[in-house]
């Protein structure tokens, strides 16, 4: 499949920010004039929807896979008030495409028709250092190749040509590979401080240079299973309840983009205005 950088970059935070600020973005304009006939009479909502539909049927980007997971797994099968998701989440030397946390933490590694499998083995190994369940989401013709690379504990799902998610193999919980340093590095300063306090550890009194090292030394004394559980608790608090409550009001094509944007629910009034505006108006 020939690469199309315009479509790969279409649902991006920078593009959305430009549109919200001045209703113009060069990449957006290029894409809609390339893939949509007579866009001037359409609203931005209609334009987003049409580009998303084109991607779904003709050029399934990583964003399409992520947004499908968000809409069909998190919003449909879980409660967004008790389940959160992250994207491009750093774990050891890798970045997870999609991480979902409720009672457990599950990493989804996405391999689209546009990807190769060169780093899949090392990515899976990294994810198990901090999370107990890992799933590869791919397309049907790729399943056999994936099965030859990943351990049997790794789940496999496919995104069908019609956009449905189908489980080929369920993920098996594996807690044997947690690494304390990897878990600790995922946490922000206030998060590992909260965990230390809840675990009865005294925060060190020392200079800033030594503080991180001494906090890790204290953190390392916690049972690794408990540390991982506490990490999940802290990560869930990163997503505000306001964002969780408001995301279902966003058009389906934009949900994961808005959900993972730092502005989040604060940009919704501007977004509503943009979506209702005619592009050529």
Tab-separated table of C-alpha atoms in Angstrom:
chain	number	residue	atom	x	y	z
A	1	UNK	CA	0.000	0.000	0.000
A	2	UNK	CA	1.476	3.340	-1.069
A	3	UNK	CA	2.251	5.660	1.835
A	4	UNK	CA	0.162	8.812	2.155
A	5	UNK	CA	1.663	11.112	4.774
A	6	UNK	CA	-1.313	13.481	4.598
A	7	UNK	CA	-3.698	10.808	5.841
A	8	UNK	CA	-1.210	9.448	8.383
A	9	UNK	CA	-0.932	12.915	9.945
A	10	UNK	CA	-4.521	14.050	9.467
A	11	UNK	CA	-5.915	13.348	12.944
A	12	UNK	CA	-3.105	15.112	14.797
A	13	UNK	CA	-3.064	17.400	17.819
A	14	UNK	CA	-1.209	20.142	15.946
A	15	UNK	CA	-3.790	20.162	13.151
A	16	UNK	CA	-6.651	20.324	15.635
A	17	UNK	CA	-4.988	23.166	17.532
A	18	UNK	CA	-4.544	25.211	14.357
A	19	UNK	CA	-8.187	24.701	13.410
A	20	UNK	CA	-9.450	25.666	16.850
A	21	UNK	CA	-7.313	28.798	16.864
A	22	UNK	CA	-8.049	30.187	13.393
A	23	UNK	CA	-10.121	27.606	11.470
A	24	UNK	CA	-7.215	26.905	9.142
A	25	UNK	CA	-4.515	24.285	8.818
A	26	UNK	CA	-2.507	23.634	5.676
A	27	UNK	CA	-2.551	19.847	6.013
A	28	UNK	CA	-6.317	19.847	6.654
A	29	UNK	CA	-6.966	22.007	3.593
A	30	UNK	CA	-4.724	19.860	1.402
A	31	UNK	CA	-6.453	16.649	2.497
A	32	UNK	CA	-10.044	17.763	2.052
A	33	UNK	CA	-9.411	19.216	-1.400
A	34	UNK	CA	-7.643	16.004	-2.399
A	35	UNK	CA	-10.220	13.540	-1.083
A	36	UNK	CA	-13.566	15.425	-0.942
A	37	UNK	CA	-15.573	16.892	-3.793
A	38	UNK	CA	-17.025	20.374	-3.255
A	39	UNK	CA	-15.968	20.743	0.417
A	40	UNK	CA	-16.818	24.454	0.676
A	41	UNK	CA	-20.504	23.851	1.383
A	42	UNK	CA	-19.812	21.303	4.137
A	43	UNK	CA	-19.351	21.858	7.846
A	44	UNK	CA	-16.109	20.893	9.539
A	45	UNK	CA	-18.033	18.076	11.229
A	46	UNK	CA	-18.971	16.647	7.823
A	47	UNK	CA	-15.419	17.039	6.541
A	48	UNK	CA	-13.896	15.178	9.486
A	49	UNK	CA	-16.486	12.452	9.075
A	50	UNK	CA	-15.816	12.031	5.361
A	51	UNK	CA	-12.039	11.857	5.759
A	52	UNK	CA	-12.456	9.358	8.587
A	53	UNK	CA	-14.748	7.247	6.396
A	54	UNK	CA	-12.205	7.317	3.584
A	55	UNK	CA	-9.453	6.216	5.966
A	56	UNK	CA	-11.653	3.431	7.327
A	57	UNK	CA	-12.258	1.966	3.887
A	58	UNK	CA	-9.125	2.799	1.908
A	59	UNK	CA	-6.131	3.666	4.115
A	60	UNK	CA	-6.415	2.378	7.682
A	61	UNK	CA	-3.999	4.496	9.683
A	62	UNK	CA	-2.810	3.917	13.223
A	63	UNK	CA	-5.222	6.594	14.429
A	64	UNK	CA	-8.130	4.661	12.928
A	65	UNK	CA	-7.064	1.560	14.873
A	66	UNK	CA	-6.653	3.548	18.101
A	67	UNK	CA	-9.963	5.335	17.731
A	68	UNK	CA	-11.684	2.022	16.999
A	69	UNK	CA	-10.280	0.566	20.223
A	70	UNK	CA	-11.421	3.602	22.158
A	71	UNK	CA	-14.961	3.602	20.771
A	72	UNK	CA	-15.590	-0.130	20.581
A	73	UNK	CA	-13.744	-1.349	23.695
A	74	UNK	CA	-13.461	1.443	26.247
A	75	UNK	CA	-16.695	3.344	25.590
A	76	UNK	CA	-18.828	0.364	24.566
A	77	UNK	CA	-17.627	-2.349	26.974
A	78	UNK	CA	-16.393	-0.304	29.928
A	79	UNK	CA	-17.399	2.697	31.986
A	80	UNK	CA	-15.239	5.739	31.123
A	81	UNK	CA	-15.600	6.880	34.738
A	82	UNK	CA	-13.686	3.796	35.904
A	83	UNK	CA	-11.528	3.047	32.858
A	84	UNK	CA	-8.886	5.294	31.285
A	85	UNK	CA	-6.670	5.128	28.209
A	86	UNK	CA	-3.340	6.553	27.077
A	87	UNK	CA	-1.449	6.703	23.801
A	88	UNK	CA	2.264	6.800	22.949
A	89	UNK	CA	2.883	5.664	26.507
A	90	UNK	CA	6.606	5.194	27.352
A	91	UNK	CA	7.491	1.801	28.854
A	92	UNK	CA	11.186	0.966	29.154
A	93	UNK	CA	12.648	1.485	25.657
A	94	UNK	CA	9.303	1.340	23.848
A	95	UNK	CA	6.181	3.448	23.449
A	96	UNK	CA	2.845	1.663	23.702
A	97	UNK	CA	0.257	2.610	21.104
A	98	UNK	CA	-2.722	2.224	23.429
A	99	UNK	CA	-2.861	1.473	27.170
A	100	UNK	CA	-6.156	0.830	28.941
A	101	UNK	CA	-6.464	0.725	32.720
A	102	UNK	CA	-9.399	-0.349	34.866
A	103	UNK	CA	-8.923	-3.171	37.372
A	104	UNK	CA	-5.862	-4.244	35.405
A	105	UNK	CA	-3.492	-2.620	32.954
A	106	UNK	CA	-3.605	-3.803	29.347
A	107	UNK	CA	-1.281	-2.731	26.542
A	108	UNK	CA	-2.405	-2.841	22.915
A	109	UNK	CA	0.356	-2.869	20.324
A	110	UNK	CA	-1.058	-1.903	16.916
A	111	UNK	CA	0.302	-3.280	13.668
A	112	UNK	CA	-1.629	-1.863	10.736
A	113	UNK	CA	-1.414	-2.680	7.043
A	114	UNK	CA	1.144	0.148	6.899
A	115	UNK	CA	3.499	-1.321	9.552
A	116	UNK	CA	6.192	-3.970	9.752
A	117	UNK	CA	6.896	-6.381	12.625
A	118	UNK	CA	10.614	-5.699	13.099
A	119	UNK	CA	10.399	-4.414	16.685
A	120	UNK	CA	7.390	-6.405	17.869
A	121	UNK	CA	9.306	-8.916	19.989
A	122	UNK	CA	11.272	-6.261	21.905
A	123	UNK	CA	8.149	-4.121	22.342
A	124	UNK	CA	6.228	-7.023	23.896
A	125	UNK	CA	9.117	-7.747	26.265
A	126	UNK	CA	9.164	-4.123	27.415
A	127	UNK	CA	5.417	-3.979	28.022
A	128	UNK	CA	5.481	-6.999	30.344
A	129	UNK	CA	7.949	-5.152	32.582
A	130	UNK	CA	5.130	-2.906	33.826
A	131	UNK	CA	1.814	-4.416	32.659
A	132	UNK	CA	0.313	-7.871	33.031
A	133	UNK	CA	-1.708	-8.123	29.824
A	134	UNK	CA	-0.578	-7.434	26.270
A	135	UNK	CA	-2.598	-7.620	23.054
A	136	UNK	CA	-1.502	-7.196	19.448
A	137	UNK	CA	-4.201	-5.559	17.326
A	138	UNK	CA	-3.652	-6.164	13.642
A	139	UNK	CA	-5.420	-7.233	10.425
A	140	UNK	CA	-6.433	-10.736	9.393
A	141	UNK	CA	-3.659	-11.484	6.908
A	142	UNK	CA	-1.056	-10.561	9.532
A	143	UNK	CA	-2.209	-12.988	12.256
A	144	UNK	CA	-0.003	-15.925	11.276
A	145	UNK	CA	3.129	-13.761	11.235
A	146	UNK	CA	2.275	-12.284	14.641
A	147	UNK	CA	1.656	-15.738	16.144
A	148	UNK	CA	5.196	-16.792	15.187
A	149	UNK	CA	6.732	-13.843	17.042
A	150	UNK	CA	4.802	-13.296	20.282
A	151	UNK	CA	4.489	-15.559	23.366
A	152	UNK	CA	1.260	-17.524	23.816
A	153	UNK	CA	0.311	-15.227	26.707
A	154	UNK	CA	-0.098	-12.331	24.268
A	155	UNK	CA	-3.623	-11.760	23.021
A	156	UNK	CA	-4.326	-11.218	19.338
A	157	UNK	CA	-7.174	-9.161	17.903
A	158	UNK	CA	-8.009	-8.097	14.372
A	159	UNK	CA	-9.794	-5.091	12.954
A	160	UNK	CA	-11.995	-6.573	10.242
A	161	UNK	CA	-12.556	-4.939	6.825
A	162	UNK	CA	-15.939	-3.749	8.125
A	163	UNK	CA	-14.361	-2.091	11.157
A	164	UNK	CA	-15.340	-4.652	13.798
A	165	UNK	CA	-12.899	-5.858	16.450
A	166	UNK	CA	-12.567	-9.632	16.718
A	167	UNK	CA	-10.563	-11.576	19.287
A	168	UNK	CA	-8.399	-14.343	17.836
A	169	UNK	CA	-6.727	-15.222	21.124
A	170	UNK	CA	-7.363	-13.836	24.607
A	171	UNK	CA	-4.533	-12.302	26.600
A	172	UNK	CA	-3.303	-14.300	29.584
A	173	UNK	CA	-2.360	-12.408	32.735
A	174	UNK	CA	1.430	-12.599	33.216
A	175	UNK	CA	2.945	-10.919	36.281
A	176	UNK	CA	6.309	-12.665	36.255
A	177	UNK	CA	8.266	-10.012	34.415
A	178	UNK	CA	7.609	-6.789	36.336
A	179	UNK	CA	10.710	-4.638	36.838
A	180	UNK	CA	10.715	-2.121	39.655
A	181	UNK	CA	12.875	0.438	37.851
A	182	UNK	CA	10.597	0.437	34.796
A	183	UNK	CA	7.514	0.904	36.987
A	184	UNK	CA	9.180	3.719	38.937
A	185	UNK	CA	10.242	5.608	35.795
A	186	UNK	CA	6.669	5.603	34.500
A	187	UNK	CA	5.532	7.581	37.549
A	188	UNK	CA	5.658	11.339	37.981
A	189	UNK	CA	7.239	12.848	41.100
A	190	UNK	CA	3.953	13.471	42.912
A	191	UNK	CA	2.780	9.969	42.005
A	192	UNK	CA	5.703	8.028	43.438
A	193	UNK	CA	5.612	10.301	46.487
A	194	UNK	CA	1.958	9.362	47.060
A	195	UNK	CA	2.790	5.667	46.736
A	196	UNK	CA	5.680	5.960	49.188
A	197	UNK	CA	3.467	7.748	51.706
A	198	UNK	CA	0.669	5.167	51.388
A	199	UNK	CA	3.230	2.407	51.824
A	200	UNK	CA	4.492	3.860	55.103
A	201	UNK	CA	7.777	5.116	53.691
A	202	UNK	CA	9.248	8.410	54.852
A	203	UNK	CA	10.118	10.809	52.057
A	204	UNK	CA	13.860	11.524	52.148
A	205	UNK	CA	15.153	14.878	53.320
A	206	UNK	CA	18.064	15.648	51.060
A	207	UNK	CA	19.179	17.876	48.206
A	208	UNK	CA	17.343	17.765	44.901
A	209	UNK	CA	20.236	15.925	43.236
A	210	UNK	CA	19.923	12.941	45.600
A	211	UNK	CA	16.153	13.032	46.072
A	212	UNK	CA	15.153	10.921	43.066
A	213	UNK	CA	17.792	8.279	43.819
A	214	UNK	CA	16.767	8.042	47.484
A	215	UNK	CA	13.071	7.864	46.597
A	216	UNK	CA	13.798	4.984	44.240
A	217	UNK	CA	15.746	3.205	46.967
A	218	UNK	CA	12.714	3.468	49.261
A	219	UNK	CA	10.342	2.498	46.426
A	220	UNK	CA	12.415	-0.624	45.723
A	221	UNK	CA	11.581	-1.934	49.184
A	222	UNK	CA	7.903	-2.267	48.226
A	223	UNK	CA	6.711	-5.610	46.876
A	224	UNK	CA	6.822	-5.378	43.082
A	225	UNK	CA	3.243	-6.654	42.714
A	226	UNK	CA	2.019	-3.972	45.110
A	227	UNK	CA	4.105	-1.340	43.352
A	228	UNK	CA	2.522	-2.236	40.006
A	229	UNK	CA	-0.961	-2.067	41.499
A	230	UNK	CA	-0.203	1.322	43.037
A	231	UNK	CA	1.136	2.525	39.689
A	232	UNK	CA	-2.187	1.668	38.033
A	233	UNK	CA	-4.035	3.600	40.735
A	234	UNK	CA	-1.935	6.700	40.106
A	235	UNK	CA	-2.229	6.480	36.331
A	236	UNK	CA	-6.019	6.373	36.502
A	237	UNK	CA	-6.000	9.718	38.306
A	238	UNK	CA	-4.231	11.436	35.381
A	239	UNK	CA	-7.463	11.617	33.386
A	240	UNK	CA	-9.909	14.102	34.872
A	241	UNK	CA	-13.472	13.029	35.601
A	242	UNK	CA	-14.704	15.984	33.527
A	243	UNK	CA	-12.908	14.644	30.456
A	244	UNK	CA	-14.265	11.140	31.059
A	245	UNK	CA	-17.831	12.466	31.339
A	246	UNK	CA	-17.666	14.713	28.270
A	247	UNK	CA	-15.937	12.500	25.700
A	248	UNK	CA	-19.088	10.685	24.515
A	249	UNK	CA	-20.443	14.047	23.298
A	250	UNK	CA	-17.589	14.377	20.791
A	251	UNK	CA	-18.135	13.059	17.226
A	252	UNK	CA	-16.931	9.479	16.905
A	253	UNK	CA	-14.120	10.286	14.481
A	254	UNK	CA	-12.494	12.742	16.904
A	255	UNK	CA	-12.975	11.068	20.273
A	256	UNK	CA	-9.535	9.591	20.861
A	257	UNK	CA	-7.846	12.736	19.546
A	258	UNK	CA	-9.772	14.939	21.999
A	259	UNK	CA	-9.414	12.437	24.841
A	260	UNK	CA	-5.619	12.328	24.583
A	261	UNK	CA	-5.190	16.070	24.000
A	262	UNK	CA	-3.905	18.003	27.003
A	263	UNK	CA	-6.590	20.652	26.616
A	264	UNK	CA	-9.263	17.963	26.693
A	265	UNK	CA	-12.661	19.123	27.858
A	266	UNK	CA	-11.478	22.766	27.976
A	267	UNK	CA	-11.471	22.939	24.173
A	268	UNK	CA	-14.996	21.548	23.751
A	269	UNK	CA	-16.785	24.920	23.347
A	270	UNK	CA	-14.353	25.890	20.575
A	271	UNK	CA	-14.696	22.446	19.043
A	272	UNK	CA	-18.486	22.643	18.988
A	273	UNK	CA	-18.282	26.021	17.237
A	274	UNK	CA	-15.752	24.732	14.705
A	275	UNK	CA	-17.741	21.620	13.847
A	276	UNK	CA	-20.907	23.615	13.183
A	277	UNK	CA	-19.100	26.093	10.904
A	278	UNK	CA	-19.208	25.765	7.125
A	279	UNK	CA	-15.733	25.353	5.687
A	280	UNK	CA	-16.318	27.875	2.910
A	281	UNK	CA	-18.397	30.202	5.092
